[in-house]
């Protein structure tokens, strides 16, 4: 059961244990279920408002592979979180991106820490 810590500098941490049945759920839907005040709008990978910073539970890189759709990659580039060169490196080396869209990121079997922007 992966542990997900949601953190924001102005709020207490939310520690969530994703149920085994959550393997097809997005980080955003899990955050909503646990009342984490994460910012979002379209919920369809278009607006970029749900962008989150993702690390392993200790703050290092995650071990998950790239697993991003072209739409998510495009939005992350458009909002300036990932450069073209960084994106190429991520894809070529099957690395995890430290920036993701919470509405597109599927919960996987790894303990992670997510830093988010809060909803207004
Ligand atoms: Fe719009 Fe996630 S809510 S990209």
PDB file of C-alpha atoms and ligand atoms in Angstrom:
ATOM      1  CA  UNK A   1       0.000   0.000   0.000  1.00  0.00           C
ATOM      2  CA  UNK A   2       1.955   3.051  -1.202  1.00  0.00           C
ATOM      3  CA  UNK A   3       2.264   6.013   1.132  1.00  0.00           C
ATOM      4  CA  UNK A   4       1.785   9.444  -0.412  1.00  0.00           C
ATOM      5  CA  UNK A   5       2.713  12.542   1.551  1.00  0.00           C
ATOM      6  CA  UNK A   6       1.134  15.742   0.267  1.00  0.00           C
ATOM      7  CA  UNK A   7       3.009  18.795   1.468  1.00  0.00           C
ATOM      8  CA  UNK A   8       2.572  22.522   1.108  1.00  0.00           C
ATOM      9  CA  UNK A   9       4.634  25.141   2.967  1.00  0.00           C
ATOM     10  CA  UNK A  10       1.529  26.719   4.537  1.00  0.00           C
ATOM     11  CA  UNK A  11      -0.376  23.605   5.554  1.00  0.00           C
ATOM     12  CA  UNK A  12       0.174  20.505   7.627  1.00  0.00           C
ATOM     13  CA  UNK A  13       1.270  17.438   5.702  1.00  0.00           C
ATOM     14  CA  UNK A  14      -1.347  14.987   4.557  1.00  0.00           C
ATOM     15  CA  UNK A  15      -0.198  11.389   4.791  1.00  0.00           C
ATOM     16  CA  UNK A  16      -2.305   9.115   2.648  1.00  0.00           C
ATOM     17  CA  UNK A  17      -2.073   5.367   2.173  1.00  0.00           C
ATOM     18  CA  UNK A  18      -3.377   4.597  -1.276  1.00  0.00           C
ATOM     19  CA  UNK A  19      -5.625   1.532  -1.246  1.00  0.00           C
ATOM     20  CA  UNK A  20      -4.530  -1.447  -3.336  1.00  0.00           C
ATOM     21  CA  UNK A  21      -7.456  -0.737  -5.652  1.00  0.00           C
ATOM     22  CA  UNK A  22      -6.077   2.719  -6.470  1.00  0.00           C
ATOM     23  CA  UNK A  23      -3.667   1.594  -9.188  1.00  0.00           C
ATOM     24  CA  UNK A  24      -5.785   3.218 -11.875  1.00  0.00           C
ATOM     25  CA  UNK A  25      -6.502   6.369  -9.909  1.00  0.00           C
ATOM     26  CA  UNK A  26      -4.891   9.719 -10.408  1.00  0.00           C
ATOM     27  CA  UNK A  27      -3.034  11.605  -7.718  1.00  0.00           C
ATOM     28  CA  UNK A  28      -5.643  14.360  -8.035  1.00  0.00           C
ATOM     29  CA  UNK A  29      -8.575  12.015  -7.368  1.00  0.00           C
ATOM     30  CA  UNK A  30      -6.792  10.608  -4.318  1.00  0.00           C
ATOM     31  CA  UNK A  31      -6.068  14.142  -3.079  1.00  0.00           C
ATOM     32  CA  UNK A  32      -9.713  15.073  -3.525  1.00  0.00           C
ATOM     33  CA  UNK A  33     -10.870  11.996  -1.607  1.00  0.00           C
ATOM     34  CA  UNK A  34      -8.644  12.933   1.336  1.00  0.00           C
ATOM     35  CA  UNK A  35      -9.555  16.649   1.168  1.00  0.00           C
ATOM     36  CA  UNK A  36      -6.051  17.792   0.255  1.00  0.00           C
ATOM     37  CA  UNK A  37      -6.578  21.405  -0.948  1.00  0.00           C
ATOM     38  CA  UNK A  38      -4.667  20.914  -4.182  1.00  0.00           C
ATOM     39  CA  UNK A  39      -5.264  23.414  -6.989  1.00  0.00           C
ATOM     40  CA  UNK A  40      -6.925  22.129 -10.168  1.00  0.00           C
ATOM     41  CA  UNK A  41      -9.217  23.274 -12.953  1.00  0.00           C
ATOM     42  CA  UNK A  42      -9.818  21.235 -16.124  1.00  0.00           C
ATOM     43  CA  UNK A  43      -9.004  17.770 -14.679  1.00  0.00           C
ATOM     44  CA  UNK A  44      -8.097  16.765 -18.224  1.00  0.00           C
ATOM     45  CA  UNK A  45      -4.408  17.595 -18.571  1.00  0.00           C
ATOM     46  CA  UNK A  46      -5.033  20.838 -20.451  1.00  0.00           C
ATOM     47  CA  UNK A  47      -4.592  23.776 -18.059  1.00  0.00           C
ATOM     48  CA  UNK A  48      -1.515  22.872 -15.976  1.00  0.00           C
ATOM     49  CA  UNK A  49      -3.004  24.253 -12.761  1.00  0.00           C
ATOM     50  CA  UNK A  50      -2.599  20.927 -10.934  1.00  0.00           C
ATOM     51  CA  UNK A  51       1.154  20.748 -11.494  1.00  0.00           C
ATOM     52  CA  UNK A  52       2.967  19.046  -8.603  1.00  0.00           C
ATOM     53  CA  UNK A  53       6.565  18.331  -7.680  1.00  0.00           C
ATOM     54  CA  UNK A  54       7.170  14.626  -7.096  1.00  0.00           C
ATOM     55  CA  UNK A  55      10.014  12.933  -5.241  1.00  0.00           C
ATOM     56  CA  UNK A  56      10.473   9.671  -3.428  1.00  0.00           C
ATOM     57  CA  UNK A  57       9.452   9.699   0.207  1.00  0.00           C
ATOM     58  CA  UNK A  58      12.888  11.007   1.295  1.00  0.00           C
ATOM     59  CA  UNK A  59      13.082  13.821  -1.258  1.00  0.00           C
ATOM     60  CA  UNK A  60      15.192  11.986  -3.850  1.00  0.00           C
ATOM     61  CA  UNK A  61      14.236  11.006  -7.384  1.00  0.00           C
ATOM     62  CA  UNK A  62      11.464   8.468  -7.777  1.00  0.00           C
ATOM     63  CA  UNK A  63      12.085   5.118  -9.427  1.00  0.00           C
ATOM     64  CA  UNK A  64       9.054   5.306 -11.663  1.00  0.00           C
ATOM     65  CA  UNK A  65       9.644   5.487 -15.390  1.00  0.00           C
ATOM     66  CA  UNK A  66       8.531   8.335 -17.588  1.00  0.00           C
ATOM     67  CA  UNK A  67       4.883   7.251 -18.238  1.00  0.00           C
ATOM     68  CA  UNK A  68       3.619  10.615 -19.443  1.00  0.00           C
ATOM     69  CA  UNK A  69       1.265  11.238 -22.324  1.00  0.00           C
ATOM     70  CA  UNK A  70       2.256  13.626 -25.102  1.00  0.00           C
ATOM     71  CA  UNK A  71      -0.424  16.013 -23.848  1.00  0.00           C
ATOM     72  CA  UNK A  72       1.101  16.080 -20.340  1.00  0.00           C
ATOM     73  CA  UNK A  73       4.608  16.605 -21.728  1.00  0.00           C
ATOM     74  CA  UNK A  74       3.359  19.476 -23.873  1.00  0.00           C
ATOM     75  CA  UNK A  75       1.606  21.204 -20.971  1.00  0.00           C
ATOM     76  CA  UNK A  76       4.630  20.801 -18.661  1.00  0.00           C
ATOM     77  CA  UNK A  77       6.762  22.426 -21.350  1.00  0.00           C
ATOM     78  CA  UNK A  78       4.257  25.211 -21.962  1.00  0.00           C
ATOM     79  CA  UNK A  79       4.084  26.150 -18.265  1.00  0.00           C
ATOM     80  CA  UNK A  80       7.879  26.146 -18.060  1.00  0.00           C
ATOM     81  CA  UNK A  81       8.408  23.228 -15.689  1.00  0.00           C
ATOM     82  CA  UNK A  82      10.392  21.068 -18.120  1.00  0.00           C
ATOM     83  CA  UNK A  83      12.645  22.232 -20.921  1.00  0.00           C
ATOM     84  CA  UNK A  84      12.893  20.467 -24.278  1.00  0.00           C
ATOM     85  CA  UNK A  85      16.341  19.119 -23.327  1.00  0.00           C
ATOM     86  CA  UNK A  86      15.161  17.872 -19.935  1.00  0.00           C
ATOM     87  CA  UNK A  87      12.200  16.167 -21.573  1.00  0.00           C
ATOM     88  CA  UNK A  88      14.422  14.408 -24.108  1.00  0.00           C
ATOM     89  CA  UNK A  89      16.660  13.154 -21.288  1.00  0.00           C
ATOM     90  CA  UNK A  90      13.625  11.892 -19.353  1.00  0.00           C
ATOM     91  CA  UNK A  91      12.264  10.006 -22.373  1.00  0.00           C
ATOM     92  CA  UNK A  92      15.583   8.569 -23.586  1.00  0.00           C
ATOM     93  CA  UNK A  93      16.588   7.344 -20.111  1.00  0.00           C
ATOM     94  CA  UNK A  94      13.048   6.292 -19.054  1.00  0.00           C
ATOM     95  CA  UNK A  95      13.406   8.508 -16.002  1.00  0.00           C
ATOM     96  CA  UNK A  96      10.664   9.849 -13.790  1.00  0.00           C
ATOM     97  CA  UNK A  97       9.867  13.510 -14.203  1.00  0.00           C
ATOM     98  CA  UNK A  98      10.025  15.546 -11.003  1.00  0.00           C
ATOM     99  CA  UNK A  99       7.117  17.611 -12.361  1.00  0.00           C
ATOM    100  CA  UNK A 100       3.771  16.026 -13.109  1.00  0.00           C
ATOM    101  CA  UNK A 101       0.155  16.950 -13.575  1.00  0.00           C
ATOM    102  CA  UNK A 102      -1.796  15.517 -10.644  1.00  0.00           C
ATOM    103  CA  UNK A 103      -4.828  14.898 -12.856  1.00  0.00           C
ATOM    104  CA  UNK A 104      -2.724  12.755 -15.223  1.00  0.00           C
ATOM    105  CA  UNK A 105      -0.369  10.984 -12.821  1.00  0.00           C
ATOM    106  CA  UNK A 106      -1.533   7.481 -11.926  1.00  0.00           C
ATOM    107  CA  UNK A 107      -0.815   6.245  -8.403  1.00  0.00           C
ATOM    108  CA  UNK A 108       1.794   3.510  -8.516  1.00  0.00           C
ATOM    109  CA  UNK A 109       3.320   1.141  -6.014  1.00  0.00           C
ATOM    110  CA  UNK A 110       5.957   3.507  -4.649  1.00  0.00           C
ATOM    111  CA  UNK A 111       6.026   5.757  -1.585  1.00  0.00           C
ATOM    112  CA  UNK A 112       6.223   9.327  -2.806  1.00  0.00           C
ATOM    113  CA  UNK A 113       6.173  12.922  -1.585  1.00  0.00           C
ATOM    114  CA  UNK A 114       4.137  15.486  -3.496  1.00  0.00           C
ATOM    115  CA  UNK A 115       4.536  19.236  -3.129  1.00  0.00           C
ATOM    116  CA  UNK A 116       1.516  21.095  -4.432  1.00  0.00           C
ATOM    117  CA  UNK A 117       0.007  24.527  -4.954  1.00  0.00           C
ATOM    118  CA  UNK A 118      -3.065  25.106  -2.826  1.00  0.00           C
ATOM    119  CA  UNK A 119      -6.469  25.960  -4.188  1.00  0.00           C
ATOM    120  CA  UNK A 120      -7.570  29.552  -3.503  1.00  0.00           C
TER     121      UNK A 120
HETATM  122 FE1  LIG B   1      -5.911  21.024 -15.610  1.00  0.00          FE
HETATM  123 FE2  LIG B   1      -4.712  19.024 -14.277  1.00  0.00          FE
HETATM  124  S1  LIG B   1      -6.438  20.188 -13.688  1.00  0.00           S
HETATM  125  S2  LIG B   1      -4.077  19.978 -16.119  1.00  0.00           S
END
